[in-house]
RNA sequence: GGUCCCGUAGUUCAAUGGAUAGAACGGAUGUUUCCUAAACAUUAAAUGCAGGUUCGAUUCCUGCCGGGACCA
């Protein structure tokens, strides 16, 4: 059990003993003590002052003394400032803590591991991945890593939106304008190749609409009547009827796109235990509608359409089957949820999807619960905000989309230039250099997208956002590499004997001890930014420590060994923290 | 029409209802005969507006202003 949990438990025990009042340990607020004030941890008394009818001074003294008696050897003394009870933790406690901590036991494994599915990425097959997909991919990967670090089993899946009018648009444009060209003979990545025809469709469409409007047609009608638009719709119809030529073309173009995606996924580090395709799942869920009708979860309107009434839950009425018998988007999702659950038998399922679908997922979870599908209580929506540019939203039609491949390549290039200008890795082989540039470039990008609360929309300024200093991935990678460099010189065989910790040494010990709680909190709130912030603070603290105190030239041998141990633990924690974000840390940079 | 989210230094982000609102970038000033200066230290700079609840509000409630998303 962690020290903070012990303090909470002990507080509850003491209040019970002193005043006969039951308090849940979770109710006790334990904070790190402000730097200016003596002490390490602070218990906020205000909450109990009223309940117990005691002044903060009296309560603080009685509770403080009882706690000292309850935790001898750990607590050495206390003081009270206003309603805050500040405890000082003994030197021995922290020394023992560092002594027994090792890179292997930084994180205790959960006692109740779960099997959790993380669905993320969800690309469309008509265009390449962009900045928004990167946020999605990094979030999905990171949350999977965080859950794994806790000891859970994680299954990563992907649902590909490979059917619908948008794909038909690329297909018809290719038929009209490509002259049979392929990604191979244009030396283009397949997803970009297909995406270009999506753009070509939109250009042609716009021109045709303008022409019709000039001929006297209303805008609305022109948008329906544009020949290329009608062509796309006919194509969708043919696809649904299983027309062989259409399906062939569809398969061919999808193959190109997937080859492109694979390259990108490999580069950024994304993988899936299983990929689902909407072309296979879009008919799912129909039987569930019948079951729902039988269970009276759904009801039928006079026109034959099927609905669910969610007004009692504060939502609307929602259609689940149209009057013509076709299923709607949410019906497929219910079907897919059931299918995935059957296939993997997971305890929980996390969907990494943009916040424009908040309502959709509320409805999805509610319907699954009402249908009493297994594990429907375990449906979580990791909702994330859009990535916007300083000029506003990204719009593919206006060409203001930041392409994922371009951005990744640019980041890697900048890391190359930066590394070369510093000239610290002259002995690296070309292969090692390539790997290092990738590690740093991707580290910068991933950290940038993960350091912000996922729920909030964020602004990406291509000019300013690419930074390698301060609150960035490379800063932490650098700190790790520097520690490793020192450890290579000092060696890591040590024997620890008792010594008095200096303030910065103690501060490091305290910060290291917070790691498991940070991982748990990130997992509970589905928020990797907590890990990013923690990892940054730890790195910063170590750098301050490093600037103040020498490791190899410590005053005494026992100090040196203690600091080597602190270095080992800090490096290992930084490595694990970055791993939780899907970021590698180099041994040298 | 209805539901939901967001407004914090010049900029990008923090702050389970707790002490003097933290960082980073950018600005100003310093630090390298010594373990990696992609670093460290010092410094100026912010809670949209008006009420309310509370010992205490960036946080909770109400209204307004401004930005965004979704449902029909």
XYZ file of C-alpha atoms (C1' of nucleotides) in Angstrom:
661
model
C 0.000 0.000 0.000
C 1.249 3.470 -0.792
C 2.195 6.004 1.836
C -0.684 8.259 0.886
C -3.206 5.438 1.276
C -1.608 4.653 4.637
C -1.980 8.234 5.728
C -5.634 8.256 4.737
C -6.333 4.986 6.485
C -4.465 6.101 9.559
C -6.364 9.387 9.687
C -9.653 7.518 9.549
C -8.479 5.148 12.300
C -7.373 7.965 14.561
C -10.583 9.928 14.157
C -12.494 6.769 14.955
C -10.390 6.180 18.082
C -10.433 9.785 19.258
C -14.004 10.772 18.531
C -15.859 7.579 17.718
C -16.836 8.838 14.291
C -16.547 6.732 11.153
C -14.833 8.337 8.217
C -14.051 6.651 4.918
C -10.333 6.849 4.126
C -11.193 8.172 0.655
C -12.770 11.201 2.270
C -9.426 12.283 3.661
C -7.661 14.804 1.492
C -3.888 14.324 1.439
C -1.781 16.778 -0.554
C 1.889 17.392 -1.044
C 2.929 20.124 1.365
C 3.717 23.503 -0.168
C 7.457 23.933 -0.611
C 7.626 26.988 1.654
C 6.100 25.113 4.558
C 7.810 22.492 6.659
C 6.533 19.002 5.991
C 6.007 16.482 3.209
C 2.304 15.661 3.241
C -0.643 17.728 4.339
C -4.011 16.622 5.611
C -6.782 19.169 5.072
C -8.695 19.491 8.320
C -11.529 21.806 7.308
C -13.732 18.955 6.211
C -13.724 17.492 9.721
C -13.719 20.706 11.709
C -17.435 21.223 11.369
C -18.369 17.580 11.749
C -16.376 17.212 14.963
C -17.085 20.650 16.405
C -13.425 21.303 17.181
C -11.215 24.192 16.203
C -8.576 23.368 13.576
C -5.823 23.931 16.167
C -7.260 21.526 18.721
C -8.229 18.918 16.150
C -4.847 19.216 14.450
C -2.957 18.661 17.688
C -5.030 15.730 18.832
C -5.011 14.099 15.427
C -1.333 14.873 14.845
C -0.249 13.236 18.095
C -2.434 10.218 17.527
C -1.031 9.816 14.010
C 2.552 9.992 15.275
C 1.742 7.164 17.633
C -0.066 5.235 14.914
C 2.755 5.477 12.363
C 5.995 5.442 14.371
C 9.136 5.360 12.297
C 7.293 6.877 9.358
C 6.088 10.184 10.763
C 8.550 12.249 12.733
C 6.620 15.415 13.541
C 3.839 17.715 12.469
C 2.768 21.335 12.436
C -0.503 23.120 11.864
C -0.963 26.107 9.613
C -4.532 27.370 9.543
C -6.579 24.257 8.806
C -3.714 22.283 7.335
C -1.967 19.518 9.249
C 1.536 19.061 7.837
C 3.465 15.874 8.498
C 7.154 15.302 8.044
C 8.088 11.824 6.871
C 11.186 10.279 8.359
C 14.419 10.136 6.450
C 14.554 6.419 7.112
C 11.245 5.852 5.376
C 12.392 7.478 2.149
C 15.778 5.836 2.296
C 14.174 2.403 2.660
C 11.753 3.285 -0.084
C 14.480 4.018 -2.604
C 16.526 1.070 -1.445
C 13.761 -1.428 -2.106
C 12.510 0.097 -5.310
C 13.902 -1.314 -8.545
C 13.169 -0.969 -12.268
C 11.272 -4.272 -12.012
C 8.875 -3.275 -9.253
C 8.042 0.315 -10.141
C 4.418 -0.616 -10.692
C 2.460 -3.105 -8.629
C 0.292 -5.344 -10.812
C -3.426 -5.100 -10.268
C -4.977 -7.888 -8.217
C -7.990 -8.080 -10.472
C -6.777 -7.960 -14.066
C -9.431 -7.408 -16.691
C -9.661 -8.116 -20.378
C -10.246 -4.823 -22.099
C -10.824 -3.988 -25.730
C -9.575 -0.729 -27.144
C -11.056 0.223 -30.480
C -9.272 3.065 -32.166
C -8.111 4.624 -35.427
C -11.311 4.040 -37.448
C -10.141 5.364 -40.811
C -12.184 5.986 -43.930
C -10.885 4.328 -47.058
C -11.327 7.311 -49.336
C -8.468 9.441 -48.061
C -5.185 9.270 -46.163
C -4.800 9.735 -42.408
C -4.516 13.267 -41.100
C -3.603 15.047 -37.892
C -6.896 14.156 -36.242
C -6.268 10.456 -36.870
C -2.860 10.839 -35.263
C -4.427 12.105 -32.058
C -6.809 9.156 -32.184
C -4.067 6.583 -32.852
C -1.745 7.918 -30.188
C -4.544 8.053 -27.631
C -5.655 4.528 -28.415
C -2.170 3.101 -28.276
C -1.354 4.991 -25.099
C -4.461 3.967 -23.204
C -3.776 0.356 -24.217
C -0.219 0.625 -22.870
C -1.412 2.206 -19.644
C -3.922 -0.591 -19.078
C -1.239 -3.169 -19.813
C 1.136 -1.574 -17.314
C -1.569 -2.093 -14.709
C -1.527 -5.787 -15.548
C -4.650 -5.968 -17.695
C -4.983 -7.898 -20.909
C -5.683 -5.596 -23.827
C -7.174 -6.382 -27.230
C -6.750 -3.634 -29.803
C -9.233 -3.484 -32.650
C -10.019 -1.221 -35.539
C -13.228 -0.639 -37.460
C -12.653 0.486 -41.014
C -15.305 2.516 -42.721
C -14.859 0.943 -46.134
C -18.294 1.432 -47.654
C -20.606 4.272 -48.464
C -20.989 7.220 -50.734
C -17.554 8.722 -49.940
C -15.718 5.700 -51.335
C -17.916 5.740 -54.395
C -16.853 9.315 -54.995
C -13.199 8.303 -55.215
C -14.171 5.337 -57.391
C -16.135 7.322 -59.934
C -13.480 10.009 -60.151
C -10.888 7.328 -60.778
C -13.021 5.854 -63.574
C -13.472 9.248 -65.155
C -10.013 10.733 -64.845
C -7.372 8.109 -64.107
C -7.005 6.418 -67.498
C -6.271 3.251 -65.613
C -3.420 4.725 -63.582
C -2.340 2.923 -60.403
C -0.252 3.877 -57.362
C 2.538 1.699 -58.730
C 2.950 3.580 -61.982
C 2.544 6.990 -60.365
C 4.896 6.023 -57.511
C 2.394 7.224 -54.995
C 1.333 5.863 -51.660
C -1.999 4.116 -52.228
C -4.021 6.086 -49.674
C -2.788 9.376 -51.102
C -3.488 8.161 -54.611
C -7.095 7.339 -53.796
C -7.448 10.502 -51.734
C -6.440 12.558 -54.747
C -9.387 11.179 -56.680
C -11.653 12.111 -53.813
C -10.402 15.665 -54.203
C -10.846 15.431 -57.972
C -14.428 14.374 -57.420
C -15.110 17.413 -55.298
C -13.523 19.750 -57.828
C -15.577 18.308 -60.663
C -18.700 18.342 -58.541
C -18.256 21.989 -57.644
C -17.700 22.904 -61.304
C -20.765 20.989 -62.439
C -22.973 22.570 -59.801
C -21.734 26.028 -60.761
C -22.481 25.294 -64.393
C -26.015 24.136 -63.623
C -26.686 27.152 -61.455
C -25.416 29.414 -64.228
C -27.914 27.655 -66.489
C -30.738 28.757 -64.220
C -31.038 25.883 -61.759
C -31.352 26.492 -58.029
C -28.341 25.639 -55.891
C -30.209 22.926 -54.035
C -31.411 21.197 -57.163
C -28.050 21.559 -58.879
C -26.359 19.787 -55.979
C -28.668 16.823 -56.516
C -28.536 16.846 -60.299
C -24.796 17.195 -60.868
C -23.942 14.217 -63.106
C -20.908 13.112 -61.117
C -22.945 13.100 -57.921
C -25.624 11.000 -59.537
C -22.916 8.697 -60.808
C -21.611 8.167 -57.291
C -25.077 7.364 -56.042
C -25.673 4.874 -58.825
C -22.384 3.270 -57.937
C -23.393 2.863 -54.314
C -26.593 1.222 -55.446
C -24.667 -1.172 -57.692
C -22.313 -1.944 -54.846
C -25.229 -2.854 -52.593
C -26.668 -5.048 -55.326
C -23.349 -6.853 -55.547
C -22.525 -5.787 -59.099
C -19.328 -7.662 -59.954
C -17.478 -4.878 -61.769
C -18.242 -2.368 -59.058
C -17.157 -4.723 -56.289
C -13.949 -5.471 -58.202
C -13.074 -1.815 -58.513
C -13.976 -1.238 -54.876
C -11.723 -4.087 -53.773
C -8.900 -2.906 -55.975
C -8.982 0.643 -54.660
C -9.318 -0.491 -51.068
C -6.262 -2.683 -51.487
C -4.274 0.377 -52.511
C -5.525 2.295 -49.515
C -4.716 -0.483 -47.064
C -1.182 -0.764 -48.374
C -0.810 2.967 -47.696
C -2.315 2.688 -44.227
C -0.021 -0.201 -43.352
C 3.017 1.904 -44.122
C 1.744 4.722 -41.937
C 0.723 2.430 -39.097
C 4.101 0.774 -39.153
C 5.839 4.109 -39.032
C 3.840 5.610 -36.190
C 3.453 2.374 -34.246
C -0.126 1.159 -34.390
C -1.346 -2.399 -34.529
C -4.555 -4.307 -34.090
C -5.427 -7.795 -32.954
C -8.311 -7.632 -35.365
C -9.643 -5.266 -37.971
C -13.367 -5.120 -38.648
C -14.754 -3.822 -41.903
C -18.018 -2.009 -42.093
C -18.779 -3.789 -45.356
C -19.047 -6.938 -43.233
C -20.783 -5.453 -40.239
C -23.304 -3.051 -41.729
C -26.044 -5.664 -41.792
C -25.476 -6.635 -38.172
C -27.897 -5.786 -35.454
C -31.097 -6.604 -37.289
C -31.904 -9.606 -35.111
C -31.201 -7.517 -32.059
C -33.957 -5.181 -33.155
C -36.401 -8.082 -33.218
C -35.194 -9.243 -29.833
C -35.596 -5.721 -28.527
C -39.134 -5.612 -29.818
C -39.901 -8.869 -28.067
C -38.388 -7.538 -24.848
C -40.421 -4.359 -25.302
C -37.255 -2.287 -25.215
C -38.192 -1.011 -28.662
C -41.600 -0.161 -30.036
C -43.024 0.032 -33.524
C -44.697 3.066 -35.000
C -47.684 2.852 -37.325
C -45.509 3.263 -40.404
C -43.516 0.177 -39.367
C -40.363 1.968 -38.205
C -38.852 0.837 -34.916
C -37.859 3.247 -32.134
C -36.556 3.426 -28.633
C -37.813 6.005 -26.193
C -34.937 7.400 -24.148
C -36.722 10.470 -22.852
C -36.807 9.005 -19.342
C -33.002 8.995 -19.475
C -32.858 12.592 -20.580
C -32.288 11.793 -24.236
C -34.603 11.698 -27.243
C -36.490 9.073 -29.113
C -34.177 7.284 -31.440
C -34.955 5.329 -34.583
C -33.288 1.905 -34.801
C -34.920 0.576 -37.957
C -36.377 2.541 -40.829
C -39.848 1.878 -42.164
C -38.312 0.216 -45.237
C -36.603 -2.285 -42.924
C -33.059 -0.999 -43.366
C -30.927 -0.549 -40.305
C -29.401 2.730 -39.227
C -25.886 3.539 -38.084
C -26.535 2.849 -34.419
C -28.037 -0.545 -35.169
C -24.800 -1.672 -36.797
C -22.857 -0.461 -33.797
C -25.027 -2.456 -31.436
C -24.544 -5.497 -33.624
C -20.798 -4.986 -33.799
C -20.601 -4.471 -30.033
C -22.307 -7.815 -29.496
C -20.140 -9.524 -32.093
C -16.885 -8.269 -30.591
C -17.994 -9.213 -27.124
C -18.800 -12.748 -28.248
C -15.528 -13.092 -30.077
C -13.186 -11.839 -27.356
C -15.295 -12.092 -24.205
C -13.983 -8.837 -22.815
C -14.917 -7.223 -19.516
C -14.866 -3.733 -20.915
C -14.622 -1.970 -24.207
C -13.125 1.440 -24.827
C -13.991 3.325 -27.986
C -11.579 6.036 -29.022
C -13.813 8.324 -31.041
C -14.105 12.088 -31.511
C -16.384 14.121 -29.289
C -18.806 14.883 -32.103
C -20.129 11.407 -31.330
C -20.708 11.952 -27.608
C -24.450 11.713 -28.044
C -24.172 8.659 -30.252
C -22.179 6.758 -27.655
C -24.459 7.744 -24.819
C -27.310 6.255 -26.826
C -25.282 3.187 -27.803
C -24.377 2.329 -24.233
C -27.895 2.908 -23.012
C -29.447 0.694 -25.678
C -26.914 -2.083 -25.025
C -27.719 -1.871 -21.340
C -31.446 -1.978 -21.949
C -31.011 -4.983 -24.236
C -28.965 -6.500 -21.410
C -26.080 -7.359 -23.691
C -23.105 -8.763 -21.785
C -20.491 -6.252 -20.590
C -22.572 -3.303 -21.714
C -21.799 -1.521 -18.448
C -18.173 -1.731 -19.535
C -18.631 0.417 -22.618
C -16.568 3.590 -22.367
C -16.217 6.342 -24.875
C -12.740 7.873 -24.826
C -13.959 11.091 -26.311
C -11.416 13.508 -27.670
C -11.648 17.015 -29.060
C -10.699 18.107 -32.513
C -7.264 19.241 -33.502
C -7.618 22.679 -34.990
C -5.220 24.908 -36.834
C -4.611 28.534 -35.870
C -6.703 29.421 -38.909
C -9.588 27.275 -37.706
C -10.814 23.812 -38.503
C -9.121 21.502 -40.929
C -11.183 21.047 -44.061
C -10.194 18.577 -46.707
C -12.134 20.473 -49.362
C -10.202 23.651 -48.680
C -6.888 21.884 -48.611
C -6.223 22.851 -44.998
C -5.709 19.305 -43.796
C -2.418 18.423 -42.147
C -1.463 15.092 -43.678
C -0.206 12.484 -41.216
C 2.631 11.206 -43.389
C 3.877 14.690 -44.241
C 3.846 15.748 -40.629
C 5.641 12.658 -39.377
C 8.308 13.019 -42.061
C 8.786 16.650 -41.210
C 9.199 15.900 -37.514
C 11.769 13.230 -38.278
C 13.622 15.599 -40.564
C 13.774 18.317 -37.948
C 15.053 15.869 -35.372
C 17.739 14.872 -37.852
C 18.867 18.448 -38.406
C 18.811 19.195 -34.707
C 20.766 16.056 -33.837
C 23.354 16.718 -36.514
C 23.870 20.288 -35.388
C 24.558 19.117 -31.833
C 26.960 16.440 -33.009
C 26.762 14.141 -29.997
C 26.287 10.832 -31.774
C 29.120 10.796 -34.291
C 29.887 7.122 -33.631
C 26.357 5.931 -34.554
C 25.913 3.709 -37.607
C 23.533 4.959 -40.328
C 20.908 2.466 -39.160
C 21.216 3.658 -35.574
C 20.941 7.245 -36.717
C 17.758 6.549 -38.667
C 16.274 4.882 -35.641
C 17.258 7.779 -33.410
C 15.720 10.382 -35.723
C 12.501 8.385 -35.801
C 12.461 8.031 -32.042
C 12.963 11.728 -31.447
C 10.699 13.003 -34.211
C 7.828 10.717 -33.285
C 8.474 11.332 -29.606
C 8.009 15.051 -30.121
C 4.811 14.572 -32.104
C 3.232 11.983 -29.832
C 4.055 13.909 -26.699
C 2.643 17.065 -28.187
C -0.684 15.417 -28.982
C -0.903 13.485 -25.719
C 0.117 16.134 -23.220
C -3.294 17.816 -23.444
C -6.460 16.557 -21.767
C -8.059 14.388 -24.496
C -11.497 15.836 -23.920
C -10.399 19.298 -24.906
C -9.980 20.452 -28.422
C -6.468 21.575 -29.112
C -4.737 23.929 -31.467
C -1.847 22.771 -33.579
C 0.353 25.478 -34.938
C 2.731 23.849 -37.417
C 5.184 26.688 -37.004
C 5.357 26.795 -33.227
C 4.182 23.397 -32.121
C 7.247 21.603 -33.326
C 9.528 22.215 -30.409
C 12.271 20.193 -28.782
C 12.628 22.262 -25.629
C 10.580 22.556 -22.486
C 7.404 20.520 -22.055
C 8.193 18.141 -24.906
C 9.034 14.539 -25.635
C 12.669 15.217 -26.574
C 13.232 16.996 -23.253
C 12.325 13.798 -21.441
C 14.203 11.622 -23.917
C 17.226 13.825 -23.386
C 16.989 13.546 -19.616
C 16.828 9.782 -19.931
C 19.792 9.650 -22.291
C 21.815 11.878 -20.003
C 21.156 9.674 -16.989
C 22.132 6.617 -19.008
C 25.316 8.306 -20.098
C 26.241 9.019 -16.496
C 25.411 5.492 -15.414
C 27.616 4.074 -18.150
C 30.487 5.933 -16.525
C 29.718 5.278 -12.875
C 28.552 1.687 -13.298
C 25.448 0.397 -11.599
C 26.737 -2.074 -9.055
C 26.027 -0.445 -5.747
C 25.434 -1.201 -2.119
C 23.238 1.165 -0.216
C 23.941 2.177 3.332
C 21.909 4.560 5.419
C 22.456 8.195 4.715
C 20.708 11.471 5.306
C 18.798 12.620 2.222
C 19.285 16.146 0.954
C 16.104 18.051 0.049
C 16.429 17.378 -3.684
C 17.187 13.709 -3.087
C 14.101 13.422 -0.928
C 12.039 15.330 -3.483
C 13.069 12.793 -6.128
C 12.134 9.906 -3.860
C 8.709 11.432 -3.265
C 8.145 12.084 -6.955
C 9.173 8.520 -7.843
C 6.723 7.165 -5.296
C 3.836 8.908 -7.056
C 4.205 6.949 -10.299
C 1.783 4.075 -9.602
C -0.956 6.482 -8.522
C -0.463 8.480 -11.713
C -0.800 5.395 -13.905
C -3.921 4.336 -12.028
C -5.461 7.754 -12.356
C -4.667 7.907 -16.075
C -6.310 4.508 -16.521
C -9.395 5.454 -14.550
C -9.922 8.741 -16.331
C -8.693 7.442 -19.701
C -6.329 10.377 -19.764
C -2.690 9.891 -20.862
C -1.963 13.585 -20.320
C -1.664 12.820 -16.618
C 1.295 10.584 -17.413
C 2.812 13.152 -19.763
C 2.689 15.845 -17.100
C 4.075 13.549 -14.435
C 6.916 12.346 -16.622
C 7.834 15.914 -17.495
C 7.861 16.976 -13.851
C 10.047 14.051 -12.905
C 12.521 14.857 -15.672
C 12.571 18.506 -14.682
C 13.185 17.613 -11.056
C 16.032 15.320 -11.994
C 17.617 18.030 -14.120
C 17.473 20.442 -11.202
C 18.995 17.798 -8.969
C 21.670 17.087 -11.562
C 22.623 20.757 -11.815
C 22.978 21.005 -8.027
C 24.664 17.749 -7.101
C 27.338 15.653 -8.705
C 26.774 11.930 -8.904
C 30.207 10.620 -9.786
C 31.950 13.189 -7.589
C 29.668 12.908 -4.584
C 31.278 13.755 -1.230
C 31.114 10.223 0.059
C 30.914 6.778 -1.449
C 27.530 6.136 0.154
C 26.131 9.354 -1.321
C 27.426 8.328 -4.707
C 25.704 4.982 -4.489
C 22.491 6.577 -3.327
C 22.539 8.972 -6.260
C 23.312 6.199 -8.716
C 20.258 4.402 -7.394
C 18.199 7.550 -7.838
C 19.493 7.779 -11.395
C 18.609 4.164 -12.127
C 15.116 4.612 -10.739
C 14.498 7.908 -12.478
C 15.645 6.559 -15.834
C 13.462 3.482 -15.428
C 10.430 5.529 -14.422
C 10.921 7.908 -17.337
C 11.195 4.927 -19.650
C 7.991 3.355 -18.302
C 6.133 6.651 -18.334
C 7.090 7.271 -21.938
C 6.207 3.683 -22.808
C 2.762 4.467 -21.430
C 2.582 7.199 -24.053
C 3.881 4.952 -26.813
C 7.200 6.798 -26.940
C 10.630 5.171 -26.940
C 13.563 6.655 -25.070
C 17.082 6.481 -26.508
C 20.184 5.441 -24.546
C 22.108 8.244 -26.135
C 21.179 11.371 -28.075
C -36.343 24.570 -30.983
C -33.736 20.889 -27.578
C -29.180 18.660 -25.387
C -23.985 18.871 -24.387
C -18.887 20.936 -24.222
C -15.421 25.037 -23.824
C -13.691 30.595 -22.240
C -7.077 30.874 -17.222
C -0.296 35.099 -18.656
C 1.254 37.625 -25.486
C 0.700 32.068 -27.148
C -0.120 26.674 -26.029
C -1.532 24.007 -21.796
C -2.064 22.709 -15.803
C -4.660 23.095 -11.132
C -9.687 15.362 -7.078
C -13.874 22.636 -3.549
C -8.091 23.974 -0.298
C -2.663 27.470 1.481
C 0.537 32.920 -2.347
C -3.568 29.936 -9.542
C 1.355 26.135 -11.749
C 4.338 24.978 -16.358
C 6.243 25.515 -21.302
C 7.165 28.673 -25.477
C 8.063 33.724 -26.500
C 10.435 38.442 -23.647
C 14.543 40.224 -20.046
C 19.134 38.613 -17.196
C 22.663 35.126 -15.880
C 25.311 29.811 -15.620
C 30.112 25.470 -19.250
C 38.514 24.496 -16.680
C 33.831 19.270 -13.479
C 29.127 13.264 -14.796
C 25.435 15.125 -22.165
C 23.766 23.242 -22.017
C 18.040 19.228 -26.342
C 20.102 21.599 -19.640
C 19.961 24.891 -15.139
C 18.914 29.588 -12.306
C 16.532 34.630 -11.667
C 12.528 37.821 -13.587
C 7.802 40.452 -15.702
C 2.900 38.570 -17.184
C -3.618 35.467 -16.491
C -9.123 32.955 -13.994
C -14.884 36.524 -20.044
C -18.937 39.473 -17.092
C -22.677 39.700 -12.900
C -24.812 37.305 -8.892
C -25.330 32.894 -5.439
C -23.820 28.454 -2.206
C -19.295 27.735 1.200
C -14.787 28.681 6.560
C -12.751 28.648 1.451
C -14.766 28.894 -5.771
C -10.634 28.553 -11.762
C -13.623 24.319 -9.981
C -20.469 23.790 -7.862
C -25.455 26.683 -9.057
C -28.190 30.836 -11.902
C -28.118 34.607 -15.630
C -25.454 37.153 -19.515
C -21.523 37.562 -23.330
C -18.293 34.827 -26.685
C -16.695 30.049 -29.265
C -17.788 24.839 -30.705
C -20.453 20.056 -31.207
C -24.728 17.114 -31.547
C -30.187 15.747 -31.861
C -34.900 16.495 -34.575
